[in-house]
Coordinates of C-alpha atoms in Angstrom, one line a residue:
M1 CA 42.2 277.5 14.0
R2 CA 43.1 275.4 17.0
I3 CA 41.4 271.9 17.3
A4 CA 41.8 269.5 20.3
I5 CA 40.8 265.7 19.5
G6 CA 40.3 262.9 21.8
G7 CA 37.5 260.7 23.2
I8 CA 36.4 257.7 25.2
S9 CA 34.7 254.9 22.6
H10 CA 32.9 251.9 24.1
E11 CA 30.1 249.8 22.8
T12 CA 28.7 248.5 25.9
N13 CA 26.7 245.0 25.9
T14 CA 24.9 245.1 29.2
Y15 CA 24.2 241.1 28.5
A16 CA 27.8 240.4 28.7
D17 CA 28.4 241.2 32.5
A18 CA 27.7 237.9 33.3
C19 CA 30.0 236.6 30.7
F20 CA 33.1 238.9 31.2
G21 CA 32.1 240.8 34.5
L22 CA 32.5 244.5 34.4
T23 CA 35.0 246.4 31.7
K24 CA 37.8 247.4 33.9
L25 CA 40.5 250.4 33.3
E26 CA 43.2 247.9 32.2
D27 CA 40.8 246.7 29.4
F28 CA 41.1 249.9 27.6
D29 CA 43.6 250.6 25.0
V30 CA 44.9 254.6 25.8
A31 CA 46.5 256.6 23.3
R32 CA 47.9 260.0 24.5
E33 CA 48.9 263.3 22.7
Q34 CA 51.3 262.3 19.7
Q35 CA 50.5 258.6 19.9
I36 CA 47.1 259.4 18.6
V37 CA 48.4 261.2 15.6
E38 CA 50.9 258.3 15.0
R39 CA 48.3 255.6 15.1
S40 CA 45.5 257.2 13.3
T41 CA 46.9 259.1 10.3
G42 CA 46.3 257.8 7.3
T43 CA 43.9 255.2 8.6
R44 CA 40.1 255.0 7.6
T45 CA 38.9 255.8 11.1
F46 CA 37.2 258.7 12.7
I47 CA 40.0 260.4 13.9
G48 CA 42.0 259.6 10.6
G49 CA 39.4 261.6 8.8
M50 CA 39.4 264.3 11.4
L51 CA 43.3 264.7 11.3
Q52 CA 43.2 264.8 7.5
A53 CA 40.5 267.6 7.2
A54 CA 42.3 269.6 10.1
E55 CA 45.7 269.3 8.1
E56 CA 43.9 270.2 4.9
M57 CA 42.5 273.4 6.4
G58 CA 45.8 274.5 8.0
A59 CA 44.4 273.8 11.4
E60 CA 46.7 273.3 14.7
V61 CA 45.8 269.8 16.4
V62 CA 46.0 269.4 19.7
P63 CA 45.9 265.7 20.4
T64 CA 44.6 265.0 24.1
M65 CA 43.8 261.4 25.1
W66 CA 41.7 258.6 23.3
A67 CA 40.7 255.5 25.1
I68 CA 38.8 252.2 23.3
T69 CA 38.3 248.7 23.9
Q70 CA 36.2 245.8 22.2
P71 CA 32.6 245.9 23.0
S72 CA 32.1 244.2 26.3
G73 CA 30.1 244.6 29.6
T74 CA 29.2 247.7 31.4
I75 CA 32.1 249.9 32.1
A76 CA 33.2 249.8 36.0
R77 CA 32.5 253.4 37.6
D78 CA 35.9 253.8 38.6
A79 CA 37.4 253.1 35.3
Y80 CA 35.1 255.6 33.6
E81 CA 35.9 258.2 36.2
A82 CA 39.7 257.8 35.8
L83 CA 39.4 257.9 32.2
K84 CA 37.0 261.1 32.0
T85 CA 39.0 263.0 34.6
E86 CA 42.2 262.4 32.6
L87 CA 40.3 263.4 29.3
L88 CA 38.9 266.6 30.8
A89 CA 42.3 267.5 32.3
R90 CA 43.9 267.1 29.0
F91 CA 41.4 269.1 27.3
E92 CA 41.7 271.9 29.8
A93 CA 45.6 272.0 29.3
A94 CA 44.9 272.4 25.7
L95 CA 42.8 275.5 26.2
P96 CA 42.4 277.9 24.4
V97 CA 41.0 276.1 21.3
D98 CA 38.5 277.0 18.9
G99 CA 37.1 273.5 18.3
I100 CA 36.8 269.8 19.9
G101 CA 36.6 266.9 17.7
L102 CA 35.3 263.7 20.0
D103 CA 35.7 260.3 19.1
L104 CA 32.5 258.7 20.5
H105 CA 30.5 255.3 20.0
G106 CA 27.1 256.5 21.2
A107 CA 26.0 253.1 23.4
G108 CA 28.6 253.7 26.2
V109 CA 27.0 252.5 29.6
V110 CA 28.7 253.0 32.6
E111 CA 27.9 251.8 36.4
G112 CA 25.2 254.0 37.4
I113 CA 25.3 256.0 34.1
D114 CA 23.2 254.9 31.3
D115 CA 24.6 257.6 28.8
L116 CA 28.3 257.8 28.9
E117 CA 28.4 260.3 25.8
G118 CA 25.8 262.5 27.6
D119 CA 27.7 262.5 31.0
L120 CA 31.0 263.0 29.2
T121 CA 29.8 266.0 27.0
T122 CA 28.0 267.5 30.0
A123 CA 31.3 267.8 31.9
L124 CA 33.1 268.9 28.7
R125 CA 30.5 271.8 28.0
E126 CA 30.8 272.9 31.5
L127 CA 34.6 273.2 31.3
V128 CA 35.0 274.8 27.7
G129 CA 31.9 276.8 27.7
N130 CA 29.5 277.4 24.7
D131 CA 31.9 279.5 22.6
V132 CA 34.0 276.4 21.8
K133 CA 32.2 274.2 19.2
I134 CA 32.2 270.5 19.7
V135 CA 31.7 268.1 16.8
A136 CA 31.5 264.3 16.9
P137 CA 31.1 261.5 14.5
L138 CA 29.2 258.4 15.7
D139 CA 28.7 254.8 15.3
L140 CA 25.2 254.4 13.9
H141 CA 24.5 251.8 16.3
G142 CA 24.6 254.4 18.9
N143 CA 21.6 254.9 21.5
I144 CA 21.3 258.7 20.7
T145 CA 20.0 260.9 23.7
E146 CA 18.9 264.6 24.1
L147 CA 21.5 265.4 26.2
M148 CA 24.0 264.5 23.7
A149 CA 22.3 266.7 21.2
Q150 CA 22.3 269.7 23.7
N151 CA 26.1 269.2 24.4
I152 CA 27.4 268.6 21.1
D153 CA 27.2 271.3 18.3
L154 CA 27.1 268.7 15.3
M155 CA 26.8 265.0 15.5
L156 CA 27.3 263.1 12.3
G157 CA 26.6 259.3 12.4
V158 CA 28.1 256.9 9.9
H159 CA 25.5 255.8 7.2
Y160 CA 26.9 252.8 6.3
Y161 CA 27.1 249.2 7.8
P162 CA 29.8 248.0 7.4
H163 CA 31.1 251.4 8.7
T164 CA 33.0 252.0 5.4
D165 CA 32.3 256.0 5.9
M166 CA 34.1 256.6 9.2
Y167 CA 36.8 258.4 7.7
E168 CA 34.4 260.7 5.6
R169 CA 32.2 261.6 8.5
G170 CA 35.2 262.6 10.6
Q171 CA 36.2 264.9 7.8
E172 CA 33.0 266.3 7.8
A173 CA 32.7 267.2 11.3
I174 CA 36.0 268.9 11.1
N175 CA 35.2 270.7 8.0
A176 CA 32.0 272.1 9.8
L177 CA 34.0 273.9 12.2
P178 CA 34.5 277.2 10.3
A179 CA 30.9 277.7 9.6
L180 CA 30.1 276.9 13.5
L181 CA 32.6 279.5 14.4
D182 CA 31.5 282.4 12.1
G183 CA 27.9 281.9 12.8
S184 CA 27.0 281.1 9.2
L185 CA 25.9 277.4 10.5
R186 CA 23.6 277.5 13.6
P187 CA 22.9 273.9 14.0
V188 CA 19.5 272.7 15.6
T189 CA 19.3 269.0 16.3
H190 CA 16.1 266.8 17.0
V191 CA 16.1 263.3 17.9
E192 CA 13.3 261.2 17.1
H193 CA 13.1 257.9 19.2
L194 CA 11.5 254.7 17.8
P195 CA 10.2 252.0 20.5
M196 CA 12.2 249.5 18.2
L197 CA 15.2 247.0 18.8
T198 CA 16.9 246.9 15.1
P199 CA 18.7 243.5 14.4
T200 CA 22.0 244.0 12.5
S201 CA 21.1 245.4 9.0
C202 CA 23.5 245.7 6.3
T203 CA 23.1 248.9 4.4
D204 CA 24.1 247.6 1.1
F205 CA 20.4 246.1 1.0
A206 CA 16.8 246.8 1.8
P207 CA 15.3 248.1 4.1
A208 CA 18.1 249.6 5.6
K209 CA 19.5 250.8 2.2
D210 CA 16.0 252.4 1.3
V211 CA 16.0 254.4 4.7
N212 CA 19.5 255.8 4.0
E213 CA 18.3 256.8 0.5
L214 CA 15.2 258.5 1.8
C215 CA 17.5 260.6 4.5
W216 CA 19.7 261.7 1.6
E217 CA 16.7 262.7 -0.3
L218 CA 15.5 264.7 2.7
E219 CA 19.0 266.3 3.3
G220 CA 18.5 268.0 -0.2
K221 CA 15.9 269.9 1.5
P222 CA 17.2 273.9 1.9
G223 CA 18.7 274.4 5.3
V224 CA 18.9 270.6 6.1
V225 CA 22.5 270.1 7.5
D226 CA 22.4 266.1 8.2
C227 CA 19.5 263.4 8.7
T228 CA 21.1 260.0 9.9
F229 CA 19.2 257.0 10.9
F230 CA 20.8 255.4 13.9
H231 CA 19.9 251.7 14.1
G232 CA 20.7 251.9 17.9
F233 CA 22.4 249.0 19.8
P234 CA 19.8 246.4 20.8
F235 CA 22.3 244.3 23.0
T236 CA 21.8 246.6 26.2
D237 CA 19.0 246.9 28.7
T238 CA 18.6 250.7 29.4
P239 CA 16.0 253.2 29.4
I240 CA 17.4 254.7 26.0
A241 CA 17.7 251.4 23.9
G242 CA 16.0 251.8 20.5
A243 CA 16.1 253.2 17.0
H244 CA 16.8 257.1 16.5
I245 CA 16.5 259.5 13.8
V246 CA 18.8 262.2 14.3
V247 CA 18.3 265.3 12.1
T248 CA 20.3 268.7 12.2
T249 CA 18.9 272.0 10.3
N250 CA 20.4 275.4 10.2
G251 CA 18.4 277.0 12.8
D252 CA 15.0 275.4 11.9
R253 CA 13.6 273.3 14.6
A254 CA 10.5 272.6 13.3
L255 CA 11.8 271.4 10.0
A256 CA 14.1 269.1 11.9
E257 CA 11.2 267.7 13.9
Q258 CA 9.2 267.2 10.6
I259 CA 11.9 265.4 9.0
G260 CA 12.8 263.2 11.9
K261 CA 9.2 262.3 12.3
T262 CA 8.8 261.7 8.4
V263 CA 11.8 259.0 8.4
A264 CA 10.7 257.3 11.8
S265 CA 7.3 256.7 10.3
Y266 CA 8.9 255.2 7.2
V267 CA 11.1 252.9 9.3
W268 CA 8.2 251.9 11.6
D269 CA 5.8 251.0 8.8
R270 CA 8.7 248.6 7.6
R271 CA 10.0 247.1 10.7
E272 CA 9.0 243.6 9.9
D273 CA 11.3 244.0 6.9
F274 CA 14.2 244.3 9.5
R275 CA 13.7 240.8 10.8
P276 CA 16.1 238.9 9.0
E277 CA 15.8 235.2 7.8
T278 CA 19.0 233.2 9.1
D279 CA 19.9 229.6 9.4
T280 CA 21.2 227.4 12.3
P281 CA 24.6 226.7 11.9
E282 CA 23.8 223.0 10.8
L283 CA 21.5 224.3 8.1
A284 CA 24.2 227.0 7.0
V285 CA 26.9 224.4 6.7
R286 CA 24.6 222.3 4.5
R287 CA 23.7 225.0 2.3
A288 CA 27.5 225.9 1.8
M289 CA 28.5 222.4 1.1
A290 CA 25.6 222.3 -1.6
A291 CA 26.7 225.4 -3.3
A292 CA 28.0 225.1 -6.9
R293 CA 31.1 227.1 -6.1
G294 CA 32.9 228.9 -3.4
P295 CA 34.3 230.3 -1.7
V296 CA 31.0 230.3 0.5
V297 CA 31.5 232.5 3.6
I298 CA 29.5 231.6 6.6
N299 CA 29.3 234.5 9.2
E300 CA 28.5 233.1 12.8
T301 CA 26.6 236.2 13.7
A302 CA 25.6 235.4 17.1
D303 CA 29.1 235.4 18.3
N304 CA 30.5 238.8 17.1
S305 CA 33.0 240.1 19.3
G306 CA 32.4 243.5 17.7
G307 CA 28.9 243.6 19.6
G308 CA 30.2 242.1 22.8
A309 CA 30.2 238.4 22.3
P310 CA 33.0 236.3 23.6
G311 CA 34.5 235.1 20.2
D312 CA 34.6 231.5 21.4
S313 CA 31.3 229.9 20.6
T314 CA 31.6 226.4 19.4
H315 CA 28.2 226.0 17.5
L316 CA 29.3 226.8 13.9
L317 CA 32.4 224.7 14.3
R318 CA 31.0 222.0 15.8
A319 CA 28.5 221.6 12.9
M320 CA 31.5 221.9 10.5
L321 CA 33.0 219.1 12.4
E322 CA 30.0 216.7 12.5
A323 CA 29.3 217.4 9.0
K324 CA 32.7 216.2 7.9
V325 CA 33.3 219.2 5.6
T326 CA 36.2 219.6 3.3
N327 CA 38.3 222.3 1.8
A328 CA 37.2 224.7 4.7
C329 CA 38.6 227.2 7.1
F330 CA 37.5 228.8 10.2
G331 CA 38.8 232.2 11.1
F332 CA 39.1 232.9 13.9
I333 CA 38.1 231.7 17.6
Y334 CA 39.3 233.2 20.6
D335 CA 41.1 230.9 22.8
P336 CA 44.5 232.2 24.3
E337 CA 45.1 228.9 26.2
V338 CA 44.9 226.6 23.1
A339 CA 47.4 229.3 21.2
E340 CA 49.6 229.1 24.2
A341 CA 49.6 225.4 24.0
A342 CA 50.2 225.3 20.1
H343 CA 53.2 228.0 20.5
R344 CA 54.7 225.6 23.6
A345 CA 54.3 222.4 21.3
G346 CA 55.7 223.8 18.0
I347 CA 55.2 223.6 14.5
G348 CA 54.5 220.2 13.1
A349 CA 53.3 218.9 16.8
T350 CA 50.0 217.2 17.4
I351 CA 48.3 218.3 20.5
D352 CA 45.2 217.4 22.4
V353 CA 43.1 220.5 23.3
H354 CA 39.7 221.5 24.6
L355 CA 39.0 224.4 22.2
G356 CA 36.4 227.3 22.9
G357 CA 33.4 227.4 25.1
K358 CA 35.3 228.9 27.9
H359 CA 33.1 231.8 28.8
D360 CA 29.7 230.5 29.5
D361 CA 27.2 227.5 28.3
V362 CA 25.4 229.9 25.8
H363 CA 28.0 229.6 23.3
G364 CA 28.7 225.9 23.4
E365 CA 30.9 223.5 25.1
P366 CA 34.4 223.1 24.5
L367 CA 35.5 221.0 21.7
A368 CA 37.7 218.1 22.2
L369 CA 40.0 218.1 19.5
R370 CA 43.2 216.5 18.4
A371 CA 44.9 219.1 16.5
Y372 CA 48.0 219.5 14.1
V373 CA 50.0 222.7 14.7
K374 CA 50.4 223.8 10.9
C375 CA 51.6 227.5 11.4
L376 CA 52.2 230.0 14.6
T377 CA 52.3 233.7 14.4
D378 CA 52.5 237.0 16.6
G379 CA 49.2 237.9 15.4
R380 CA 50.4 241.3 14.0
F381 CA 49.0 242.6 10.7
T382 CA 47.3 245.6 9.0
Y383 CA 43.9 245.8 8.1
T384 CA 43.1 246.2 4.5
T385 CA 39.4 246.5 4.4
P386 CA 37.6 249.8 3.1
M387 CA 36.5 250.1 6.7
Y388 CA 39.7 250.3 8.7
D389 CA 42.5 250.4 5.8
G390 CA 45.8 250.9 7.4
V391 CA 45.1 250.2 11.0
R392 CA 47.8 248.2 12.6
T393 CA 46.3 245.6 15.1
S394 CA 47.7 242.3 17.4
Y395 CA 45.5 239.7 18.2
G396 CA 48.5 238.1 20.2
P397 CA 50.0 234.6 19.7
M398 CA 47.9 232.8 17.3
A399 CA 48.1 229.2 15.6
R400 CA 46.8 227.5 12.6
L401 CA 45.5 224.2 13.6
V402 CA 44.4 221.4 11.4
V403 CA 41.4 219.2 12.4
D404 CA 39.9 216.6 10.2
G405 CA 41.1 218.6 7.2
I406 CA 39.9 222.1 8.7
D407 CA 42.0 224.8 9.1
I408 CA 41.2 226.5 12.1
V409 CA 42.9 229.9 13.1
V410 CA 43.0 230.4 16.8
G411 CA 43.7 233.8 18.6
S412 CA 44.7 235.2 21.9
A413 CA 42.5 238.4 21.7
R414 CA 38.8 239.1 21.0
S415 CA 37.8 240.4 17.5
Q416 CA 35.6 239.9 14.9
T417 CA 37.1 239.0 11.2
F418 CA 37.0 242.1 9.3
D419 CA 39.2 241.0 6.1
T420 CA 41.1 238.3 4.8
E421 CA 44.8 239.5 6.3
V422 CA 44.1 237.3 9.5
F423 CA 43.9 234.3 7.0
L424 CA 46.8 235.3 4.9
L425 CA 48.9 235.9 8.2
H426 CA 48.7 232.1 8.4
G427 CA 49.3 231.1 4.9
I428 CA 45.6 230.7 4.1
D429 CA 44.3 232.0 0.7
V430 CA 40.7 231.9 1.2
T431 CA 39.8 232.2 -2.4
R432 CA 41.2 228.6 -2.8
Y433 CA 38.5 227.1 -0.3
K434 CA 35.0 226.1 -0.7
I435 CA 34.1 227.0 2.8
V436 CA 35.1 230.3 4.8
A437 CA 33.8 230.5 8.5
L438 CA 34.2 233.4 10.4
K439 CA 32.6 235.6 13.4
S440 CA 31.0 238.7 12.5
S441 CA 27.6 240.1 11.7
Q442 CA 27.9 242.5 9.0
H443 CA 31.5 244.2 9.1
F444 CA 32.9 241.1 7.4
R445 CA 31.2 242.2 4.2
A446 CA 33.6 244.9 3.5
G447 CA 36.6 242.6 3.3
F448 CA 34.6 239.4 1.9
G449 CA 32.0 240.9 0.1
D450 CA 33.8 240.9 -3.4
L451 CA 35.4 237.6 -3.2
A452 CA 32.5 235.4 -2.0
A453 CA 30.2 233.5 -4.2
E454 CA 27.9 233.3 -1.6
I455 CA 27.1 234.4 2.0
V456 CA 25.4 232.3 4.4
T457 CA 24.3 233.8 8.1
A458 CA 24.5 231.0 10.8
D459 CA 22.6 232.3 14.0
A460 CA 22.5 230.4 17.3
P461 CA 22.3 231.3 21.0
G462 CA 24.7 233.9 21.7
L463 CA 25.1 237.5 22.9
T464 CA 24.8 239.1 19.5
T465 CA 22.0 236.8 17.9
E466 CA 19.9 238.3 15.4
R467 CA 16.7 237.2 17.6
V468 CA 17.0 240.5 19.7
E469 CA 13.5 239.5 21.2
V470 CA 15.0 236.9 23.3
F471 CA 17.0 239.4 25.7
E472 CA 15.0 240.2 29.0
R473 CA 14.4 244.0 29.2
T474 CA 13.8 245.1 32.8
R475 CA 14.4 248.9 32.2
A476 CA 12.7 249.7 29.0
P477 CA 10.2 252.8 29.7
G478 CA 7.6 250.9 27.8
P479 CA 7.1 248.2 25.1
L480 CA 9.8 247.7 22.6
W481 CA 9.2 246.0 19.1
P482 CA 9.9 243.1 18.5
K483 CA 10.1 241.9 22.1
D484 CA 6.7 243.3 22.6
P485 CA 4.5 243.4 19.6
S486 CA 1.9 245.7 21.1
A487 CA 4.5 248.4 20.9
T488 CA 3.4 251.4 19.0
Y489 CA 4.9 254.7 17.7
T490 CA 3.0 257.7 16.8
P491 CA 4.7 260.7 15.2

């Protein structure tokens, strides 16, 4: 068997356009041919899982091109067309192939194209025809469309948030290819849409955990191949924003529709349970200080770069400084200007900086601080979280600053904090701190859940706030809950 692998992955926060502008071609990290294999082999990622499954079945892998970047604003049309043109050309050069494994997100938006994945797979299907089988693992925050279902033979969304099952879903997608090719698996996919904007919901707990268990129960029915609850991506203003139940059966469309409506009704009836209770930064800090023991992890959910936020909000850090917390660390805040100033000054220097708040007024004003430069690094390390284990990364020049007794890690690249490695890189053992503050919505739980005595979520104004109802909706085809309480769903 000959399998081509590639893709374009982007989670698009259209509200970030005002913060960053359009996402340009140079913003993408592009790997080509053998680079894809070198970077992904042995990692707990979609492509890592696909490569492992292909190796185990003795298939020949043809790596093409893979492009990815941090969640950000709408993709510029010329950037997308350039990536699409190259990817299609590389797939064409790889022919003949039996199957294609695509690494896609599911929530990509381009200037003039609301459905990146649908557009890309339409062009790919026209190129390779119907005999070549296309499989794609997807992020559960995808806004899934009928066009995607038509073009992709098998879509498998991750079930977990944090996404600790990306590797397994990649494996599963490739392992389905033999059955797709010999005709024993004739997939029929139904997409059931819900007029519902889902705040970030960890699948370790109800209600998202309960929905997963229902999906798995229904997967046990004869003929059901897969049932996935796609939470959708609420931080985008497109006609396809919402939650989605995607059900695939072996040739039975009526069964797929029935199960999709069953799960959708279950989710809709429990929609109020998806509205989280969070604290302001000030209250979160007070709760952390009052905790009997640490470490208490405070996650600043509204400034999650993993959802398109800038990563330089000052709301939580300001609250920590004003509360005069002790035995605390913050990791990390995105501010390449301050990181560069620290590197120029050197370890042991004291510098005056304006930290964070560089992108807009929503995420807070810059903090005027006098900081001691404790440690400087190149920002390179390898993730150990169950979600991204084995992935090598770089946050550029980084610095550990000490301000009023708080250790603050500053980075030169946007990212949420996934695990303890970014702290350890700067000599910080988080288990020795009472308070550990970081920027993330849920993925941090994969790396910090087992060591945290308590987790407190701090919400504030920001591009990834849990209050999804605050965002303007100009393109929705109808009412969306909770923005519009009058929204209804009828199976």
